[in-house]
Short mmCIF file of C-alpha atoms in Angstrom, two decimals:
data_model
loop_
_atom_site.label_atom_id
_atom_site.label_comp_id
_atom_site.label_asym_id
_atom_site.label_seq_id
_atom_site.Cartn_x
_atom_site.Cartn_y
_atom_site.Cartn_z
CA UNK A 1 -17.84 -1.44 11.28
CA UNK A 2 -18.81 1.96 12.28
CA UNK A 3 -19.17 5.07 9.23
CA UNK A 4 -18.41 8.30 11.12
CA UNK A 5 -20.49 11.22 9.68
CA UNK A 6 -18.67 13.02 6.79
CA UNK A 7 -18.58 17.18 7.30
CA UNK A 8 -18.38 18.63 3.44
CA UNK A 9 -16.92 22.13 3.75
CA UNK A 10 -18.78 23.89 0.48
CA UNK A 11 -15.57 25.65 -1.21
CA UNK A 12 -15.17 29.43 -1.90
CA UNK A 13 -15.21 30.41 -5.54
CA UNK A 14 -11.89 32.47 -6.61
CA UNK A 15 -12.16 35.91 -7.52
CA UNK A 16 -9.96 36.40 -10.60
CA UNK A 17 -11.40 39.94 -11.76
CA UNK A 18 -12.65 42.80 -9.49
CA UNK A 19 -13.83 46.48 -11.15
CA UNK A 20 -14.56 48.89 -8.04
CA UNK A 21 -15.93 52.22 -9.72
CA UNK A 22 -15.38 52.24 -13.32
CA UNK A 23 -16.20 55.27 -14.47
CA UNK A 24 -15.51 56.39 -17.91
CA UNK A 25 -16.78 59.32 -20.21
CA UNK A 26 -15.55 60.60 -23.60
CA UNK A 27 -13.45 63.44 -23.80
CA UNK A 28 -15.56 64.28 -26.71
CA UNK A 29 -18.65 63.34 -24.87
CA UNK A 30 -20.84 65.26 -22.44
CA UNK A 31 -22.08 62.75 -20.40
CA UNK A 32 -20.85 59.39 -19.04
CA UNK A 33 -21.11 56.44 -20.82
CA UNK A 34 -19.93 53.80 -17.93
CA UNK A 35 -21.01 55.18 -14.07
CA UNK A 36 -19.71 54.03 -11.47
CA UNK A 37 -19.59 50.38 -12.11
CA UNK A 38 -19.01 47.72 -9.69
CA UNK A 39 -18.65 43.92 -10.07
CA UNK A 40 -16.18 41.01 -9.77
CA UNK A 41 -16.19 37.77 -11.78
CA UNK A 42 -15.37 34.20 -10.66
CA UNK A 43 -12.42 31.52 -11.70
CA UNK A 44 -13.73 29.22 -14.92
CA UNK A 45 -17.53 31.58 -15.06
CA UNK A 46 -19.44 32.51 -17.98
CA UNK A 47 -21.01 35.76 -17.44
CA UNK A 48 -23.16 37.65 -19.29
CA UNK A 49 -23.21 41.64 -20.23
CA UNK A 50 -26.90 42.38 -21.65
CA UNK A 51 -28.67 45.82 -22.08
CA UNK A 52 -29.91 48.47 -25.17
CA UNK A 53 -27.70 49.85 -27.82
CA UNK A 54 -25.87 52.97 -25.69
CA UNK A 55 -25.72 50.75 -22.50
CA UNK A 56 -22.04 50.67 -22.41
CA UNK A 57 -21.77 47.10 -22.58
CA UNK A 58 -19.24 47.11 -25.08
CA UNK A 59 -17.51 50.16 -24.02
CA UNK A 60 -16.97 48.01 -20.58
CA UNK A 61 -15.64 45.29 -22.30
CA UNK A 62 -12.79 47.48 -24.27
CA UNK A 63 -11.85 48.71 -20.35
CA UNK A 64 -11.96 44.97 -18.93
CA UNK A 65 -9.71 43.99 -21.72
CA UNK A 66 -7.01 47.78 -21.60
CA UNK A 67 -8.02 48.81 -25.02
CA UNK A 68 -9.88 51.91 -23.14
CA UNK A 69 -8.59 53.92 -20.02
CA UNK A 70 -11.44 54.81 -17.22
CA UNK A 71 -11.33 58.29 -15.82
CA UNK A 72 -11.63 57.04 -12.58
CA UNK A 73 -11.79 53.08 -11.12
CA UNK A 74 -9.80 50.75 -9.89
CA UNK A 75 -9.22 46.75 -11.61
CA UNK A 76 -7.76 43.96 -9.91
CA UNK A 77 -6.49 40.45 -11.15
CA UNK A 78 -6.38 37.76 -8.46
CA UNK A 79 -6.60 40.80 -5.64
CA UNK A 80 -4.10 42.54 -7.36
CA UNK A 81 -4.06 46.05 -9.06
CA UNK A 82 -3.46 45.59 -12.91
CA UNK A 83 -2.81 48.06 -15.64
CA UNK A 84 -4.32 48.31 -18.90
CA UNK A 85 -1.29 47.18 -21.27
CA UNK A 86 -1.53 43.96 -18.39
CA UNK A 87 -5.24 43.21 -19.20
CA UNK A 88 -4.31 43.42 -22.87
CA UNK A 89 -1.51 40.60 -22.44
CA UNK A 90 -4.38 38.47 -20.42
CA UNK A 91 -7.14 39.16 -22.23
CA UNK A 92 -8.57 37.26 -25.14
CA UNK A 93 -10.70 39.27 -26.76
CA UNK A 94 -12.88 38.57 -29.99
CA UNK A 95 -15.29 41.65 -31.34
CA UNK A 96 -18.13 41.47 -33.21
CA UNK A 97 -17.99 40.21 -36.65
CA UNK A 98 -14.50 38.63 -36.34
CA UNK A 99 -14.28 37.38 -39.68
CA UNK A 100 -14.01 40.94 -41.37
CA UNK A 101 -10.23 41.00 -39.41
CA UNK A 102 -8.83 37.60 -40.58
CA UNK A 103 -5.68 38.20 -41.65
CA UNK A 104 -4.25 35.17 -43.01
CA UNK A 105 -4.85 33.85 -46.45
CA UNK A 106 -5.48 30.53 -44.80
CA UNK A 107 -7.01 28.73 -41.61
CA UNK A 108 -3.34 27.93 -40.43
CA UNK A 109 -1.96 30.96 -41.37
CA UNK A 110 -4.45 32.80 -39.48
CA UNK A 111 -3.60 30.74 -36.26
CA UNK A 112 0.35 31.55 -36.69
CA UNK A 113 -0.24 35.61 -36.86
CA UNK A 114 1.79 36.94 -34.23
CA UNK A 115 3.64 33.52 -32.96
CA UNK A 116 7.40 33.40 -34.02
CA UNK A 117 7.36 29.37 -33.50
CA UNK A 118 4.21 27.23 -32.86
CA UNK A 119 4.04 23.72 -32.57
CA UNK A 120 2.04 21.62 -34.89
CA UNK A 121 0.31 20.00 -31.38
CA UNK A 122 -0.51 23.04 -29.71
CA UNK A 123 -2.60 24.20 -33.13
CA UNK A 124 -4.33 20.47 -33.13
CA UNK A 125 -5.36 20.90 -29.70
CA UNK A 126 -6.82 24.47 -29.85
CA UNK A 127 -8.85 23.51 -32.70
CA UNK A 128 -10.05 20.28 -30.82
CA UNK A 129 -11.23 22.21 -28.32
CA UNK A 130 -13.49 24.76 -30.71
CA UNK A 131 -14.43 21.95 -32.55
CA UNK A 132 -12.63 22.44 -35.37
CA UNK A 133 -9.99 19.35 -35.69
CA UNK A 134 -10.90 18.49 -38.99
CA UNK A 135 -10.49 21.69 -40.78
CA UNK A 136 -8.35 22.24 -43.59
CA UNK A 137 -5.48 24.44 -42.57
CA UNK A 138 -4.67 25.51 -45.81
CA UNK A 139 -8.84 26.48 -46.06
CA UNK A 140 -8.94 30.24 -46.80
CA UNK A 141 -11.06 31.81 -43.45
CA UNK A 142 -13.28 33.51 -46.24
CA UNK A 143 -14.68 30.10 -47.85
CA UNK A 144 -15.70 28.66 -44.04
CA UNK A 145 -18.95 29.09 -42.59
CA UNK A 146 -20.28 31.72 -40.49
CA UNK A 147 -20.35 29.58 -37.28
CA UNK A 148 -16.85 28.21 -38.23
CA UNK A 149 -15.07 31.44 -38.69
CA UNK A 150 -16.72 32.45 -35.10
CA UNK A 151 -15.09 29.32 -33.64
CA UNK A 152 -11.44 30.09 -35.78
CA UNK A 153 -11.59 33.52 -34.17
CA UNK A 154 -11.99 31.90 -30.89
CA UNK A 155 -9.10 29.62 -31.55
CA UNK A 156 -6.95 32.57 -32.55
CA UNK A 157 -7.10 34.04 -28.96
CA UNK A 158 -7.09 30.35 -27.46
CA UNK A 159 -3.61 30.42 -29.22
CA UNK A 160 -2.45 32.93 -26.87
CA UNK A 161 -3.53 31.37 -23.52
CA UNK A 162 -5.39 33.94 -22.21
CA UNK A 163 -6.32 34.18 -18.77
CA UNK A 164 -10.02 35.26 -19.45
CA UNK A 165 -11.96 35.65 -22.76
CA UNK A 166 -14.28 38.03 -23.99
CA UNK A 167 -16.82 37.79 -26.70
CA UNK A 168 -18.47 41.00 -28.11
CA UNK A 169 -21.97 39.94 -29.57
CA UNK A 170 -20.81 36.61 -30.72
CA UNK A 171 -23.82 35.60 -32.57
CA UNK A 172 -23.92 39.00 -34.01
CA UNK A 173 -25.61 38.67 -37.94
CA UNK A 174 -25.52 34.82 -38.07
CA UNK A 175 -28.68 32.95 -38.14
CA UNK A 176 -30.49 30.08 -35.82
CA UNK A 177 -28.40 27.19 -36.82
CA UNK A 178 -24.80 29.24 -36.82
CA UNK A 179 -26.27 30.70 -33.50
CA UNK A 180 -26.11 27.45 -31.61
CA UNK A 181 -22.87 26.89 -33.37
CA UNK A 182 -21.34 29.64 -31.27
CA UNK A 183 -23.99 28.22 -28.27
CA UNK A 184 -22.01 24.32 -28.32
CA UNK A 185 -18.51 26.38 -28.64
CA UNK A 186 -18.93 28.26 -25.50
CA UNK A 187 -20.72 25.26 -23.35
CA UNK A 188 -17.17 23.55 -24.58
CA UNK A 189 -15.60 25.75 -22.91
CA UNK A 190 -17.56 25.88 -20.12
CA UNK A 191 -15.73 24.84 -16.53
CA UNK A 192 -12.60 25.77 -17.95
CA UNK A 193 -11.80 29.04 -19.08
CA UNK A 194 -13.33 32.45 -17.58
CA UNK A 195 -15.41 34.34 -20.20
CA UNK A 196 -17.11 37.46 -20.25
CA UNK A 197 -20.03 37.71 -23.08
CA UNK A 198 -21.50 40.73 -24.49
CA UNK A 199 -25.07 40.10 -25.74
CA UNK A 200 -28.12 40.97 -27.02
CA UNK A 201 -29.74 37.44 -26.91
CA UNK A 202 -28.92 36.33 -23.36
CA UNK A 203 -31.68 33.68 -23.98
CA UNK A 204 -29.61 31.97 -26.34
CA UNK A 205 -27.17 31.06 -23.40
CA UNK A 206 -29.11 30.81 -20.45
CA UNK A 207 -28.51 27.72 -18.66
CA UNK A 208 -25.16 28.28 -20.05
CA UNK A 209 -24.15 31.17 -17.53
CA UNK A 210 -23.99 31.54 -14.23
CA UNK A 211 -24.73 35.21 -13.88
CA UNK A 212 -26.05 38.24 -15.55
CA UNK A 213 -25.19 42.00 -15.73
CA UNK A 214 -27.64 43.81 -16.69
CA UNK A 215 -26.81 47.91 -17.88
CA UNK A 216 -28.89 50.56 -18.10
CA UNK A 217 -27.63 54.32 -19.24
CA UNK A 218 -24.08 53.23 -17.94
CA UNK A 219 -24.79 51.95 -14.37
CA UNK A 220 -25.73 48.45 -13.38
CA UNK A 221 -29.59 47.45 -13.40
CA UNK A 222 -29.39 44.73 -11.68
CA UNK A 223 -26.85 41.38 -11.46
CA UNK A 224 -28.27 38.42 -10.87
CA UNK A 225 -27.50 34.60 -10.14
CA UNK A 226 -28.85 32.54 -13.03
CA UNK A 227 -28.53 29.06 -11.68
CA UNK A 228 -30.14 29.70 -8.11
CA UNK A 229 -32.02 32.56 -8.37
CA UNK A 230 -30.44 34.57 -6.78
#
């Protein structure tokens, strides 16, 4: 029996988000904040956003997800042109300390804000996927842990189905063991949903991401490949 030679064709990643010259200053401001930014992010990648207080990082992250306007750019969703009120219907966004915005006087109540019918399955699964199935729904958010109210907030946006997720200093005031808490929930989402992170730690999630952005004074520093290198 003769085995021919098998050719693998490597296969070419999807863009899903594109920013071409973001560009955004205050109108109260005197200089920019963003400058000129320029970047794309791949289908089902982590990516990370580090840099110092001031950088912009979380200034870019309200423009990614249409809560702020850009003087001048251009954003594009699977090559096409999208407005901000469209980012804001993809976007899952969770800012830092979550908790302080629950809400709901309990767990499920908290996942039913802004749903005029949800099925009973579709809350099970969510929570299975941030690790949460064996919560008590009727749990006020207040009496969970620090780590735990990180992961409800995450399941609140997972509720919507969002088409890419962004987490603003996740690990924000928790300690070590809440910290890789928030570590397992995004590597559980890893492969599967597109998320953008905002960080100070980026150590925390190395291995974890596949690139990082780094800012400096509103322009990019430097973007590099974190599992080759590059």
């Amino acid at each position: 029996m003769v085995i021919k030679s098998l050719k693998f064709i490597p296969t070419t990643k999807l863009i899903m988000l594109d920013l071409k010259e973001i560009t955004y200053q205050p109108q109260t401001g005197n200089k920019k904040i963003l400058d000129d930014i320029n970047f794309d992010v791949y289908e089902n990648e982590i990516l990370l956003i580090c840099g110092s207080s001031g950088s912009g990082k979380t200034t870019l992250l309200e423009i990614i997800s249409g809560l702020t306007i850009p003087q001048k750019g251009r954003i594009t969703w699977k090559n096409k042109t999208i407005s901000a009120r469209q980012r804001r219907w993809i976007s899952g966004v969770v800012f830092q300390f979550p908790e302080r915005y629950f809400l709901g006087t309990t767990v499920g109540k908290e996942l039913k804000i802004g749903h005029k019918t949800l099925r009973e399955k579709n809350i099970d699964m969510v929570l299975k996927k941030v690790g949460l199935s064996n919560i008590n729904l009727k749990q006020p958010p207040e009496q969970l842990s620090g780590g735990q109210q990180r992961r409800l907030a995450v399941a609140v946006q997972l509720m919507r189905n969002p088409s890419i997720i962004l987490l603003d200093e996740p690990t924000a005031g928790l300690d070590w063991s809440m910290k890789n808490d928030v570590k397992n929930l995004v590597l559980s989402l890893k492969n599967k949903n597109t998320i953008i992170i905002v960080t100070h730690e980026p150590s925390l999630f190395m291995g974890i991401a596949s690139r990082i952005l780094i800012l400096e004074k509103g322009k990019i520093k430097k973007l590099r490949n974190e599992n080759h290198g590059r």
